[in-house]
């Protein structure tokens, strides 16, 4: 399976990769600081375990970034 | 039509020379009203560039005073300004760069009950706040009032920004939904930030503001610009307005402004 994560190409041998699994594989330390979209569509956090990726999917991890004033 | 003085023609000559801006564009800038939320790392460069550009009325909101740890990146504030109100400090520099403009200072915290009154008379808002409750509050208030704004965030070596035209392009909640849990959030105060990254991002927000006012080019709408100053890789991530967005979607769950915990004040 071939997917793109934040513009980088990934090849997976595993047949079933969920968003939860992908967050592990990518070693995202605080998943609550990331918003996930697949092919431009927002994915609810409670759906991460049962949302499986398809070959050709375009995944974006959007990081929450505060900062600015202080 | 404004009658430009000799001095104005000279002051703004490098704008007027631009085919896309010209005298007409400069006139739009002089008549525009922009509010900057936060006189910090992002608000400082944005405020100075907008003042220099001749944006006629610039409001600036912040309740804090200048501290020595701000000076590494908040370039509107000087060592002599420590302990003084950030809005007054910023206003002084803006007026010094360009006495032609009006600066309105709002030394207060934005909350659900005062935000609409403060932002309603402005044409465009720059979000340069340091915390998520306020970022979401700014988003929701701008969506409700139909005021375009620029979202900005920085952390460590990274920055992100998007421009939102309410109900026409993706809003902040379309992609980010809800503030992350407070205990999960590393702030610049905890995680640090490279000073120049604040300048890069605040300057991009200022450029978006000038583009919006003059109608030049394509805004950063329906896209999130992110960069990593370590590699200087810039990415523009495509975003879509989401029909199930809780504020700008077809069946919004959020229909009034509410303060989430720890909104704005006393976060340091
Ligand atoms: Zn939305």
Tab-separated table of C-alpha atoms and ligand atoms in Angstrom:
chain	number	residue	atom	x	y	z
A	1	UNK	CA	0.000	0.000	0.000
A	2	UNK	CA	1.270	3.384	-1.013
A	3	UNK	CA	0.188	6.529	0.817
A	4	UNK	CA	1.402	10.082	1.268
A	5	UNK	CA	1.841	11.561	4.761
A	6	UNK	CA	2.491	15.303	4.912
A	7	UNK	CA	3.777	15.134	1.378
A	8	UNK	CA	6.179	12.217	2.030
A	9	UNK	CA	5.602	8.917	0.267
A	10	UNK	CA	5.196	5.772	2.399
A	11	UNK	CA	5.082	2.137	1.402
A	12	UNK	CA	3.347	-0.277	3.797
A	13	UNK	CA	3.400	-4.047	3.829
A	14	UNK	CA	0.635	-4.193	6.409
A	15	UNK	CA	-2.715	-4.642	4.748
A	16	UNK	CA	-4.793	-2.769	7.287
A	17	UNK	CA	-3.393	0.495	8.597
A	18	UNK	CA	-5.690	2.655	10.707
A	19	UNK	CA	-5.102	6.285	11.566
A	20	UNK	CA	-4.253	5.168	15.117
A	21	UNK	CA	-1.637	2.777	13.746
A	22	UNK	CA	-0.233	5.444	11.430
A	23	UNK	CA	0.158	7.837	14.374
A	24	UNK	CA	2.188	5.094	16.117
A	25	UNK	CA	4.276	4.353	13.044
A	26	UNK	CA	5.025	8.048	12.614
A	27	UNK	CA	5.851	8.257	16.337
A	28	UNK	CA	3.528	11.169	16.958
A	29	UNK	CA	4.034	11.810	20.661
A	30	UNK	CA	0.888	13.806	21.408
A	31	UNK	CA	-1.888	12.799	18.995
A	32	UNK	CA	-4.185	15.313	20.715
A	33	UNK	CA	-1.943	18.055	19.274
A	34	UNK	CA	-2.617	16.874	15.730
A	35	UNK	CA	-5.671	17.248	13.495
A	36	UNK	CA	-5.899	14.572	10.804
A	37	UNK	CA	-7.286	14.859	7.329
A	38	UNK	CA	-7.548	12.222	4.612
A	39	UNK	CA	-7.789	13.524	1.057
A	40	UNK	CA	-8.778	16.922	2.412
A	41	UNK	CA	-11.530	15.643	4.738
A	42	UNK	CA	-11.359	16.073	8.506
A	43	UNK	CA	-11.347	12.857	10.605
A	44	UNK	CA	-12.848	12.862	14.112
A	45	UNK	CA	-10.471	11.620	16.789
A	46	UNK	CA	-12.884	8.919	17.951
A	47	UNK	CA	-12.777	7.455	14.434
A	48	UNK	CA	-8.996	7.021	14.311
A	49	UNK	CA	-9.029	3.308	15.324
A	50	UNK	CA	-11.607	2.291	12.730
A	51	UNK	CA	-10.560	4.526	9.842
A	52	UNK	CA	-8.375	2.459	7.501
A	53	UNK	CA	-6.161	3.847	4.808
A	54	UNK	CA	-6.406	2.971	1.149
A	55	UNK	CA	-3.585	2.939	-1.351
A	56	UNK	CA	-3.187	6.385	-2.861
A	57	UNK	CA	-4.574	8.212	0.190
A	58	UNK	CA	-3.204	11.613	0.958
A	59	UNK	CA	-2.877	12.053	4.736
A	60	UNK	CA	-2.092	15.327	6.464
A	61	UNK	CA	-1.218	15.661	10.117
A	62	UNK	CA	-1.948	19.305	10.958
A	63	UNK	CA	-0.185	20.351	14.132
A	64	UNK	CA	-1.827	22.686	16.607
A	65	UNK	CA	0.423	25.713	16.865
A	66	UNK	CA	-0.235	28.401	19.421
A	67	UNK	CA	2.437	30.911	20.139
A	68	UNK	CA	2.427	34.472	19.042
A	69	UNK	CA	1.878	36.804	21.910
A	70	UNK	CA	3.748	35.777	25.012
B	1	UNK	CA	-10.709	60.107	-3.803
B	2	UNK	CA	-8.000	61.163	-1.400
B	3	UNK	CA	-5.800	64.081	-2.416
B	4	UNK	CA	-2.371	62.716	-1.702
B	5	UNK	CA	0.084	65.226	-0.303
B	6	UNK	CA	3.590	65.460	-1.733
B	7	UNK	CA	4.848	63.775	1.387
B	8	UNK	CA	2.393	60.881	1.055
B	9	UNK	CA	3.293	60.388	-2.608
B	10	UNK	CA	6.901	60.105	-1.556
B	11	UNK	CA	6.286	57.999	1.547
B	12	UNK	CA	4.224	55.452	-0.352
B	13	UNK	CA	6.082	55.721	-3.662
B	14	UNK	CA	7.286	52.113	-3.623
B	15	UNK	CA	3.696	50.909	-3.276
B	16	UNK	CA	2.422	53.350	-5.865
B	17	UNK	CA	5.051	52.108	-8.309
B	18	UNK	CA	3.610	48.606	-8.132
B	19	UNK	CA	1.196	48.091	-11.025
B	20	UNK	CA	-1.048	45.984	-8.795
B	21	UNK	CA	-1.238	48.597	-6.038
B	22	UNK	CA	-0.841	52.089	-7.476
B	23	UNK	CA	-2.553	55.189	-6.137
B	24	UNK	CA	-5.872	53.339	-5.935
B	25	UNK	CA	-4.415	50.556	-3.812
B	26	UNK	CA	-2.681	53.015	-1.532
B	27	UNK	CA	-5.936	54.869	-1.104
B	28	UNK	CA	-7.628	51.612	-0.063
B	29	UNK	CA	-4.875	51.032	2.489
B	30	UNK	CA	-5.284	54.516	3.954
B	31	UNK	CA	-9.015	53.934	4.326
B	32	UNK	CA	-8.723	50.432	5.784
B	33	UNK	CA	-9.223	49.414	9.407
B	34	UNK	CA	-7.270	46.421	10.682
B	35	UNK	CA	-7.246	44.934	14.173
B	36	UNK	CA	-4.229	43.055	15.498
B	37	UNK	CA	-4.985	40.687	18.367
B	38	UNK	CA	-1.862	40.337	20.479
B	39	UNK	CA	1.061	42.776	20.518
B	40	UNK	CA	3.604	39.989	20.810
B	41	UNK	CA	5.800	37.940	18.495
B	42	UNK	CA	3.382	37.952	15.557
B	43	UNK	CA	1.599	41.210	16.315
B	44	UNK	CA	4.830	43.210	16.525
B	45	UNK	CA	6.085	42.740	12.958
B	46	UNK	CA	2.525	42.849	11.631
B	47	UNK	CA	1.868	46.147	13.423
B	48	UNK	CA	5.077	47.761	12.206
B	49	UNK	CA	4.600	46.697	8.580
B	50	UNK	CA	0.947	47.723	8.484
B	51	UNK	CA	1.820	51.085	10.021
B	52	UNK	CA	4.624	51.585	7.522
B	53	UNK	CA	2.278	50.571	4.684
B	54	UNK	CA	-0.140	53.331	5.636
B	55	UNK	CA	-3.081	51.229	6.794
B	56	UNK	CA	-5.182	54.153	7.984
B	57	UNK	CA	-6.618	52.754	11.200
B	58	UNK	CA	-4.897	49.996	13.138
B	59	UNK	CA	-6.312	48.646	16.370
B	60	UNK	CA	-4.202	46.590	18.710
B	61	UNK	CA	-5.478	44.430	21.583
B	62	UNK	CA	-3.355	43.143	24.447
B	63	UNK	CA	-3.685	43.266	28.215
B	64	UNK	CA	-0.043	42.531	29.055
B	65	UNK	CA	2.967	44.583	29.955
B	66	UNK	CA	6.364	44.164	28.321
B	67	UNK	CA	8.734	41.726	30.028
B	68	UNK	CA	12.404	41.222	29.360
B	69	UNK	CA	11.796	37.710	27.965
B	70	UNK	CA	9.587	39.237	25.244
B	71	UNK	CA	12.397	41.252	23.701
B	72	UNK	CA	14.070	38.273	21.970
B	73	UNK	CA	11.289	38.338	19.329
B	74	UNK	CA	8.626	40.990	20.010
B	75	UNK	CA	10.341	43.650	17.991
B	76	UNK	CA	7.892	46.477	18.612
B	77	UNK	CA	9.107	46.593	22.224
B	78	UNK	CA	12.419	47.990	23.369
B	79	UNK	CA	14.347	47.572	26.628
B	80	UNK	CA	13.046	50.927	27.840
B	81	UNK	CA	9.453	49.628	27.544
B	82	UNK	CA	9.756	46.901	30.188
B	83	UNK	CA	6.798	47.108	32.627
B	84	UNK	CA	4.826	49.347	30.237
B	85	UNK	CA	1.641	48.238	28.463
B	86	UNK	CA	2.394	46.376	25.232
B	87	UNK	CA	-0.347	48.215	23.348
B	88	UNK	CA	1.107	51.611	24.294
B	89	UNK	CA	4.627	50.487	23.488
B	90	UNK	CA	3.562	49.172	20.071
B	91	UNK	CA	1.459	52.254	19.321
B	92	UNK	CA	4.422	54.523	20.039
B	93	UNK	CA	6.622	52.710	17.487
B	94	UNK	CA	3.849	52.584	14.896
B	95	UNK	CA	3.241	56.334	15.176
B	96	UNK	CA	6.969	56.974	15.037
B	97	UNK	CA	7.227	55.045	11.765
B	98	UNK	CA	4.147	56.697	10.311
B	99	UNK	CA	2.400	59.691	11.920
B	100	UNK	CA	-0.115	59.496	9.069
B	101	UNK	CA	-2.092	56.675	10.693
B	102	UNK	CA	-4.505	56.308	13.598
B	103	UNK	CA	-3.679	53.678	16.208
B	104	UNK	CA	-6.393	52.496	18.580
B	105	UNK	CA	-5.226	50.694	21.674
B	106	UNK	CA	-7.417	48.167	23.438
B	107	UNK	CA	-5.713	47.221	26.669
B	108	UNK	CA	-7.940	44.315	27.584
B	109	UNK	CA	-8.484	40.597	27.222
B	110	UNK	CA	-10.761	39.324	24.524
B	111	UNK	CA	-13.632	37.373	26.001
B	112	UNK	CA	-16.941	36.087	24.717
B	113	UNK	CA	-18.797	39.131	26.014
B	114	UNK	CA	-16.514	41.879	24.660
B	115	UNK	CA	-14.992	40.483	21.458
B	116	UNK	CA	-17.834	41.356	19.090
B	117	UNK	CA	-17.920	44.981	20.231
B	118	UNK	CA	-14.164	45.317	19.766
B	119	UNK	CA	-13.806	43.665	16.361
B	120	UNK	CA	-17.026	44.678	14.604
B	121	UNK	CA	-15.790	47.933	13.070
B	122	UNK	CA	-12.667	46.437	11.509
B	123	UNK	CA	-12.256	45.196	7.930
B	124	UNK	CA	-9.702	42.509	8.708
B	125	UNK	CA	-8.314	40.861	11.843
B	126	UNK	CA	-4.859	39.432	12.485
B	127	UNK	CA	-4.790	36.684	15.089
B	128	UNK	CA	-1.462	36.873	16.846
B	129	UNK	CA	-2.602	35.383	20.136
B	130	UNK	CA	-0.660	32.904	22.193
B	131	UNK	CA	-3.383	30.509	23.288
B	132	UNK	CA	-5.963	28.222	21.768
B	133	UNK	CA	-9.100	29.386	23.622
B	134	UNK	CA	-8.556	32.879	22.174
B	135	UNK	CA	-7.701	31.553	18.708
B	136	UNK	CA	-10.999	29.657	18.622
B	137	UNK	CA	-12.859	32.653	20.053
B	138	UNK	CA	-11.413	34.917	17.336
B	139	UNK	CA	-12.382	32.355	14.696
B	140	UNK	CA	-15.947	32.033	15.926
B	141	UNK	CA	-16.499	35.768	16.390
B	142	UNK	CA	-15.086	36.521	12.926
B	143	UNK	CA	-17.280	33.817	11.384
B	144	UNK	CA	-20.406	35.146	13.122
B	145	UNK	CA	-19.677	38.728	12.067
B	146	UNK	CA	-18.377	37.774	8.606
B	147	UNK	CA	-15.012	39.467	9.159
B	148	UNK	CA	-12.033	37.987	7.271
B	149	UNK	CA	-8.977	37.161	9.345
B	150	UNK	CA	-5.520	35.666	9.327
B	151	UNK	CA	-4.757	32.794	11.694
B	152	UNK	CA	-1.153	32.446	12.822
B	153	UNK	CA	0.757	30.086	15.086
B	154	UNK	CA	4.401	29.468	15.869
B	155	UNK	CA	6.304	26.932	17.933
B	156	UNK	CA	10.018	26.241	18.161
B	157	UNK	CA	11.223	26.485	14.525
B	158	UNK	CA	7.811	26.143	12.928
B	159	UNK	CA	5.056	28.424	11.801
B	160	UNK	CA	1.602	28.045	10.274
B	161	UNK	CA	-0.904	30.498	8.857
B	162	UNK	CA	-4.151	30.570	6.919
B	163	UNK	CA	-6.518	33.293	5.771
B	164	UNK	CA	-10.223	32.836	6.380
B	165	UNK	CA	-13.075	34.477	4.489
B	166	UNK	CA	-16.064	33.372	6.589
B	167	UNK	CA	-18.614	31.122	4.862
B	168	UNK	CA	-16.588	31.221	1.650
B	169	UNK	CA	-13.390	29.463	2.639
B	170	UNK	CA	-12.348	26.950	5.292
B	171	UNK	CA	-12.298	28.365	8.810
B	172	UNK	CA	-9.921	27.370	11.606
B	173	UNK	CA	-12.495	25.001	13.100
B	174	UNK	CA	-13.041	23.278	9.739
B	175	UNK	CA	-9.592	21.762	10.235
B	176	UNK	CA	-8.843	22.029	13.942
B	177	UNK	CA	-12.318	21.573	15.458
B	178	UNK	CA	-11.694	22.167	19.180
B	179	UNK	CA	-8.925	23.520	21.378
B	180	UNK	CA	-6.541	20.725	22.409
B	181	UNK	CA	-6.589	19.751	26.101
B	182	UNK	CA	-4.661	22.446	28.035
B	183	UNK	CA	-2.232	19.948	29.603
B	184	UNK	CA	-1.184	18.688	26.144
B	185	UNK	CA	-0.198	22.067	24.829
B	186	UNK	CA	3.397	23.191	24.758
B	187	UNK	CA	3.450	26.985	24.604
B	188	UNK	CA	6.332	29.110	23.409
B	189	UNK	CA	6.905	29.873	27.088
B	190	UNK	CA	7.538	26.171	27.736
B	191	UNK	CA	8.919	24.940	24.420
B	192	UNK	CA	10.720	28.014	23.134
B	193	UNK	CA	10.648	29.662	19.740
B	194	UNK	CA	13.294	31.040	17.419
B	195	UNK	CA	12.780	34.799	17.441
B	196	UNK	CA	13.021	35.284	13.690
B	197	UNK	CA	10.310	32.653	13.136
B	198	UNK	CA	7.869	35.079	14.776
B	199	UNK	CA	9.057	37.762	12.349
B	200	UNK	CA	8.645	35.447	9.350
B	201	UNK	CA	5.114	34.476	10.271
B	202	UNK	CA	3.878	37.883	11.426
B	203	UNK	CA	5.239	39.368	8.210
B	204	UNK	CA	3.368	36.794	6.109
B	205	UNK	CA	0.202	37.766	8.006
B	206	UNK	CA	0.878	41.446	7.263
B	207	UNK	CA	1.357	40.642	3.559
B	208	UNK	CA	-1.950	38.736	3.503
B	209	UNK	CA	-3.656	41.742	5.086
B	210	UNK	CA	-2.255	44.117	2.470
B	211	UNK	CA	-3.281	41.709	-0.299
B	212	UNK	CA	-6.802	41.452	1.090
B	213	UNK	CA	-7.218	45.226	1.321
B	214	UNK	CA	-5.832	45.960	-2.128
B	215	UNK	CA	-7.380	42.899	-3.759
B	216	UNK	CA	-4.032	41.826	-5.167
B	217	UNK	CA	-3.125	38.215	-5.850
B	218	UNK	CA	-4.486	35.047	-4.314
B	219	UNK	CA	-5.048	34.833	-0.587
B	220	UNK	CA	-3.926	31.914	1.560
B	221	UNK	CA	-7.484	30.675	1.714
B	222	UNK	CA	-8.437	27.001	1.734
B	223	UNK	CA	-4.840	26.270	2.513
B	224	UNK	CA	-2.557	26.123	5.499
B	225	UNK	CA	0.947	27.413	4.895
B	226	UNK	CA	3.429	25.692	7.179
B	227	UNK	CA	7.163	26.100	7.355
B	228	UNK	CA	10.069	24.632	9.242
B	229	UNK	CA	12.877	27.152	9.622
B	230	UNK	CA	15.352	24.302	10.260
B	231	UNK	CA	15.020	23.101	6.693
B	232	UNK	CA	13.293	26.174	5.222
B	233	UNK	CA	10.775	23.840	3.678
B	234	UNK	CA	7.477	25.632	3.108
B	235	UNK	CA	4.341	23.581	2.408
B	236	UNK	CA	0.902	24.723	1.393
B	237	UNK	CA	-1.616	22.144	2.553
B	238	UNK	CA	-4.949	22.138	0.792
B	239	UNK	CA	-7.925	22.594	3.114
B	240	UNK	CA	-11.609	22.353	2.355
B	241	UNK	CA	-14.566	23.950	4.050
B	242	UNK	CA	-16.226	21.114	5.947
B	243	UNK	CA	-19.998	20.727	5.799
B	244	UNK	CA	-19.877	19.343	9.351
B	245	UNK	CA	-17.815	22.247	10.740
B	246	UNK	CA	-19.267	23.113	14.152
B	247	UNK	CA	-19.303	26.845	13.376
B	248	UNK	CA	-19.429	27.464	9.607
B	249	UNK	CA	-20.986	24.140	8.532
B	250	UNK	CA	-24.513	23.447	7.378
B	251	UNK	CA	-25.814	22.500	10.830
B	252	UNK	CA	-23.616	24.398	13.303
B	253	UNK	CA	-23.564	23.281	16.928
B	254	UNK	CA	-21.878	26.506	17.972
B	255	UNK	CA	-24.306	29.372	17.617
B	256	UNK	CA	-23.068	31.757	20.274
B	257	UNK	CA	-19.732	32.783	21.734
B	258	UNK	CA	-18.689	31.145	24.970
B	259	UNK	CA	-15.510	31.350	26.991
B	260	UNK	CA	-13.682	28.094	27.279
B	261	UNK	CA	-11.529	27.695	30.358
B	262	UNK	CA	-8.558	29.993	30.751
B	263	UNK	CA	-9.556	32.352	27.978
B	264	UNK	CA	-6.875	34.911	27.375
B	265	UNK	CA	-6.015	36.574	30.649
B	266	UNK	CA	-3.111	35.653	32.799
B	267	UNK	CA	-1.652	32.947	30.608
B	268	UNK	CA	2.073	33.197	30.858
C	1	LIG	ZN1	-15.561	26.103	9.486
